[in-house]
Amino acid sequence: MSEFSLWDIVYNLLLAGRWTVLLSLTAFVLGGIVGLLLLMVRTAGNPWVVRFVRGYVELFQGTPLLMQLFIVFFGLPLIGLDVSPWVAATFGLTLFTSAFLTEIWRGCVESVGKGQWEASASLGMNFTQQMRYIVLPQALRIAIPPTVGFSVQVVKGTAVASIIGFVELTKAGTMITNATYAPFTVYGCVAVMYFLICYPLSLFARHLEGKFRNVAR
């Protein structure tokens, strides 16, 4: 511990925290894109596509994120695809995020009344136009609070990536603990940093939820 001051510990954790934030943003953005595509094809109503998307969502919601990362990191090399911890973590978290966002957004789309669909259809709009001009703008207002709230789960989920060797905040905390033999100090700092990342997102989600509830009234 004498070789590491408190500032050294905090500084190194801050460096690792950049990767936690970057991984969270990357997984959330890519997961959002995949989730939106899955939502569109599921809402289109093809029975086989609906079954596929439902199975996809249930698979990733019903299995631990840790197992998903293990399969990606250790399974892909078995078919000749060697991936780095960064690629494996990004890919695994993207699939995980897309499954949850698809389900969140599906509920928001279904909350839009059938009358809106019928009215837009009577105006001669096709499915794409209905979604773009009528349904999605209304669903967006409902979707923002739970979407922002789920981003907190994505941030915390990045900690699991330490198991496959990706050096983010949790992994850096473990490495520093092994060097300093000061687990309480190190993991205390790790917990504070996660809190500083997640708590503002939680407050923002709560603010948006209250704001849109008041608008609905």
CSV table of C-alpha atoms in Angstrom, one decimal:
chain,number,residue,atom,x,y,z
A,1,MET,CA,0.0,0.0,0.0
A,2,SER,CA,2.9,2.3,0.6
A,3,GLU,CA,3.6,2.5,-3.2
A,4,PHE,CA,0.1,3.6,-3.9
A,5,SER,CA,-1.4,6.8,-2.6
A,6,LEU,CA,-5.1,7.4,-2.6
A,7,TRP,CA,-4.7,9.7,-5.5
A,8,ASP,CA,-2.8,6.9,-7.5
A,9,ILE,CA,-5.7,4.6,-6.8
A,10,VAL,CA,-8.3,7.1,-7.9
A,11,TYR,CA,-6.4,8.2,-10.9
A,12,ASN,CA,-6.0,4.7,-12.2
A,13,LEU,CA,-9.6,3.9,-11.6
A,14,LEU,CA,-10.6,7.1,-13.5
A,15,LEU,CA,-8.5,5.9,-16.5
A,16,ALA,CA,-10.3,2.5,-16.4
A,17,GLY,CA,-13.7,4.3,-15.9
A,18,ARG,CA,-13.3,5.8,-19.4
A,19,TRP,CA,-13.6,2.3,-20.8
A,20,THR,CA,-16.7,1.6,-18.7
A,21,VAL,CA,-18.4,4.7,-20.1
A,22,LEU,CA,-17.2,4.0,-23.7
A,23,LEU,CA,-18.4,0.3,-23.5
A,24,SER,CA,-21.8,1.5,-22.0
A,25,LEU,CA,-22.3,4.0,-24.7
A,26,THR,CA,-21.3,1.7,-27.5
A,27,ALA,CA,-23.5,-1.2,-26.3
A,28,PHE,CA,-26.4,1.2,-25.7
A,29,VAL,CA,-26.2,2.8,-29.2
A,30,LEU,CA,-25.7,-0.4,-31.1
A,31,GLY,CA,-28.3,-2.2,-29.0
A,32,GLY,CA,-30.7,0.6,-29.6
A,33,ILE,CA,-30.2,0.3,-33.4
A,34,VAL,CA,-30.7,-3.5,-33.3
A,35,GLY,CA,-33.6,-3.2,-30.9
A,36,LEU,CA,-35.4,-0.7,-33.2
A,37,LEU,CA,-34.9,-3.0,-36.2
A,38,LEU,CA,-36.3,-5.9,-34.3
A,39,LEU,CA,-39.2,-3.8,-33.1
A,40,MET,CA,-40.1,-2.7,-36.6
A,41,VAL,CA,-40.1,-6.2,-38.0
A,42,ARG,CA,-42.0,-7.6,-35.0
A,43,THR,CA,-44.7,-4.9,-35.3
A,44,ALA,CA,-45.1,-5.6,-39.0
A,45,GLY,CA,-47.1,-8.7,-37.9
A,46,ASN,CA,-45.5,-11.6,-39.9
A,47,PRO,CA,-46.1,-14.7,-37.6
A,48,TRP,CA,-42.7,-16.3,-38.2
A,49,VAL,CA,-40.9,-13.0,-37.6
A,50,VAL,CA,-42.9,-12.4,-34.5
A,51,ARG,CA,-41.9,-15.8,-33.1
A,52,PHE,CA,-38.3,-15.3,-34.0
A,53,VAL,CA,-38.1,-11.9,-32.3
A,54,ARG,CA,-40.0,-13.2,-29.2
A,55,GLY,CA,-37.6,-16.2,-29.0
A,56,TYR,CA,-34.6,-13.8,-29.3
A,57,VAL,CA,-35.9,-11.6,-26.5
A,58,GLU,CA,-36.7,-14.5,-24.2
A,59,LEU,CA,-33.3,-16.1,-24.9
A,60,PHE,CA,-31.3,-13.0,-23.8
A,61,GLN,CA,-33.6,-12.0,-21.0
A,62,GLY,CA,-33.8,-15.5,-19.6
A,63,THR,CA,-30.0,-16.2,-19.5
A,64,PRO,CA,-27.3,-14.6,-17.4
A,65,LEU,CA,-25.3,-11.9,-19.1
A,66,LEU,CA,-22.2,-13.6,-17.7
A,67,MET,CA,-23.0,-16.8,-19.7
A,68,GLN,CA,-23.7,-14.8,-22.8
A,69,LEU,CA,-20.2,-13.2,-22.6
A,70,PHE,CA,-18.6,-16.6,-22.0
A,71,ILE,CA,-20.3,-18.0,-25.1
A,72,VAL,CA,-19.2,-15.1,-27.2
A,73,PHE,CA,-15.6,-14.9,-26.0
A,74,PHE,CA,-14.9,-18.7,-25.8
A,75,GLY,CA,-17.4,-19.9,-28.4
A,76,LEU,CA,-16.5,-17.8,-31.4
A,77,PRO,CA,-12.9,-19.0,-31.5
A,78,LEU,CA,-14.2,-22.6,-31.8
A,79,ILE,CA,-15.5,-21.6,-35.3
A,80,GLY,CA,-12.4,-19.7,-36.2
A,81,LEU,CA,-13.3,-16.2,-35.1
A,82,ASP,CA,-10.8,-14.9,-32.5
A,83,VAL,CA,-12.1,-11.9,-30.8
A,84,SER,CA,-10.6,-9.5,-28.3
A,85,PRO,CA,-12.2,-8.9,-24.9
A,86,TRP,CA,-13.3,-5.5,-26.2
A,87,VAL,CA,-15.1,-7.0,-29.2
A,88,ALA,CA,-16.6,-9.8,-27.2
A,89,ALA,CA,-17.9,-7.4,-24.5
A,90,THR,CA,-19.3,-5.0,-27.0
A,91,PHE,CA,-21.0,-7.8,-29.0
A,92,GLY,CA,-22.4,-9.5,-25.9
A,93,LEU,CA,-23.7,-6.4,-24.3
A,94,THR,CA,-25.2,-5.2,-27.6
A,95,LEU,CA,-27.3,-8.4,-27.9
A,96,PHE,CA,-28.3,-8.1,-24.2
A,97,THR,CA,-29.3,-4.5,-24.6
A,98,SER,CA,-31.2,-5.0,-27.8
A,99,ALA,CA,-33.3,-7.7,-26.3
A,100,PHE,CA,-34.4,-5.5,-23.4
A,101,LEU,CA,-34.9,-2.4,-25.5
A,102,THR,CA,-37.0,-4.3,-28.0
A,103,GLU,CA,-39.4,-5.4,-25.2
A,104,ILE,CA,-39.5,-1.9,-23.6
A,105,TRP,CA,-40.2,-0.2,-26.9
A,106,ARG,CA,-42.8,-2.9,-27.9
A,107,GLY,CA,-44.8,-2.1,-24.8
A,108,CYS,CA,-44.6,1.6,-25.6
A,109,VAL,CA,-45.8,1.1,-29.2
A,110,GLU,CA,-48.6,-1.1,-28.1
A,111,SER,CA,-49.7,1.6,-25.7
A,112,VAL,CA,-50.7,3.7,-28.6
A,113,GLY,CA,-54.4,3.2,-29.2
A,114,LYS,CA,-55.7,1.1,-32.1
A,115,GLY,CA,-57.7,4.1,-33.2
A,116,GLN,CA,-54.4,5.8,-34.2
A,117,TRP,CA,-53.5,2.9,-36.5
A,118,GLU,CA,-57.0,2.8,-38.0
A,119,ALA,CA,-57.1,6.6,-38.6
A,120,SER,CA,-53.7,6.6,-40.3
A,121,ALA,CA,-54.7,3.6,-42.4
A,122,SER,CA,-57.9,5.4,-43.5
A,123,LEU,CA,-55.6,8.2,-44.8
A,124,GLY,CA,-53.9,5.7,-47.0
A,125,MET,CA,-50.6,5.4,-45.0
A,126,ASN,CA,-48.6,2.2,-45.3
A,127,PHE,CA,-47.0,0.5,-42.3
A,128,THR,CA,-43.7,2.5,-42.6
A,129,GLN,CA,-45.6,5.8,-42.8
A,130,GLN,CA,-47.8,4.9,-39.9
A,131,MET,CA,-44.8,4.1,-37.7
A,132,ARG,CA,-42.8,7.1,-38.8
A,133,TYR,CA,-45.5,9.8,-38.6
A,134,ILE,CA,-48.1,8.6,-36.2
A,135,VAL,CA,-47.0,5.8,-33.8
A,136,LEU,CA,-43.4,6.3,-33.1
A,137,PRO,CA,-43.7,10.0,-32.2
A,138,GLN,CA,-46.3,9.1,-29.6
A,139,ALA,CA,-44.5,6.0,-28.3
A,140,LEU,CA,-41.3,8.0,-28.0
A,141,ARG,CA,-42.7,10.2,-25.2
A,142,ILE,CA,-43.6,7.1,-23.3
A,143,ALA,CA,-40.3,5.3,-24.1
A,144,ILE,CA,-37.8,7.9,-23.0
A,145,PRO,CA,-38.0,7.4,-19.2
A,146,PRO,CA,-37.7,3.6,-19.1
A,147,THR,CA,-35.0,3.7,-21.8
A,148,VAL,CA,-32.9,6.2,-19.8
A,149,GLY,CA,-33.6,4.1,-16.7
A,150,PHE,CA,-32.4,0.9,-18.5
A,151,SER,CA,-29.1,2.7,-19.4
A,152,VAL,CA,-28.2,2.4,-15.7
A,153,GLN,CA,-28.5,-1.4,-16.0
A,154,VAL,CA,-26.2,-1.3,-19.0
A,155,VAL,CA,-23.6,0.6,-17.1
A,156,LYS,CA,-23.7,-1.9,-14.2
A,157,GLY,CA,-23.7,-4.7,-16.7
A,158,THR,CA,-20.3,-3.7,-18.0
A,159,ALA,CA,-18.8,-4.9,-14.7
A,160,VAL,CA,-19.4,-8.5,-15.9
A,161,ALA,CA,-17.0,-7.9,-18.8
A,162,SER,CA,-14.1,-8.1,-16.3
A,163,ILE,CA,-14.6,-11.8,-16.2
A,164,ILE,CA,-13.4,-12.2,-19.8
A,165,GLY,CA,-10.4,-9.9,-19.2
A,166,PHE,CA,-11.7,-6.6,-20.3
A,167,VAL,CA,-10.1,-3.9,-18.2
A,168,GLU,CA,-12.9,-1.6,-17.1
A,169,LEU,CA,-13.7,-0.2,-13.7
A,170,THR,CA,-14.3,-3.4,-11.9
A,171,LYS,CA,-11.3,-5.3,-13.4
A,172,ALA,CA,-9.0,-2.3,-12.7
A,173,GLY,CA,-10.2,-2.4,-9.1
A,174,THR,CA,-9.3,-6.1,-8.8
A,175,MET,CA,-5.8,-5.5,-10.3
A,176,ILE,CA,-5.2,-2.5,-8.0
A,177,THR,CA,-6.4,-4.5,-5.0
A,178,ASN,CA,-3.9,-7.3,-5.8
A,179,ALA,CA,-1.1,-4.7,-5.9
A,180,THR,CA,-2.1,-2.7,-2.8
A,181,TYR,CA,-3.8,-5.3,-0.5
A,182,ALA,CA,-6.4,-2.6,0.3
A,183,PRO,CA,-9.7,-4.0,-1.0
A,184,PHE,CA,-11.9,-1.8,1.2
A,185,THR,CA,-10.3,1.4,-0.1
A,186,VAL,CA,-10.1,0.3,-3.7
A,187,TYR,CA,-13.6,-1.2,-4.0
A,188,GLY,CA,-15.0,1.7,-2.0
A,189,CYS,CA,-13.6,4.0,-4.7
A,190,VAL,CA,-15.0,1.7,-7.4
A,191,ALA,CA,-18.5,1.9,-5.8
A,192,VAL,CA,-18.4,5.7,-5.6
A,193,MET,CA,-17.5,5.9,-9.3
A,194,TYR,CA,-20.3,3.6,-10.3
A,195,PHE,CA,-22.6,5.7,-8.2
A,196,LEU,CA,-21.4,9.0,-9.8
A,197,ILE,CA,-22.1,7.5,-13.2
A,198,CYS,CA,-25.5,5.8,-12.5
A,199,TYR,CA,-27.2,8.2,-10.0
A,200,PRO,CA,-27.5,11.1,-12.4
A,201,LEU,CA,-29.0,8.8,-15.0
A,202,SER,CA,-31.5,7.6,-12.4
A,203,LEU,CA,-32.4,11.1,-11.4
A,204,PHE,CA,-32.8,12.1,-15.1
A,205,ALA,CA,-35.1,9.1,-15.7
A,206,ARG,CA,-37.2,10.0,-12.7
A,207,HIS,CA,-37.4,13.6,-13.8
A,208,LEU,CA,-38.5,12.5,-17.3
A,209,GLU,CA,-41.1,10.1,-15.9
A,210,GLY,CA,-42.6,12.8,-13.8
A,211,LYS,CA,-42.6,15.3,-16.6
A,212,PHE,CA,-44.4,13.1,-19.1
A,213,ARG,CA,-46.9,12.0,-16.4
A,214,ASN,CA,-47.8,15.6,-15.8
A,215,VAL,CA,-48.1,16.2,-19.6
A,216,ALA,CA,-50.4,13.2,-19.9
A,217,ARG,CA,-52.7,14.6,-17.3
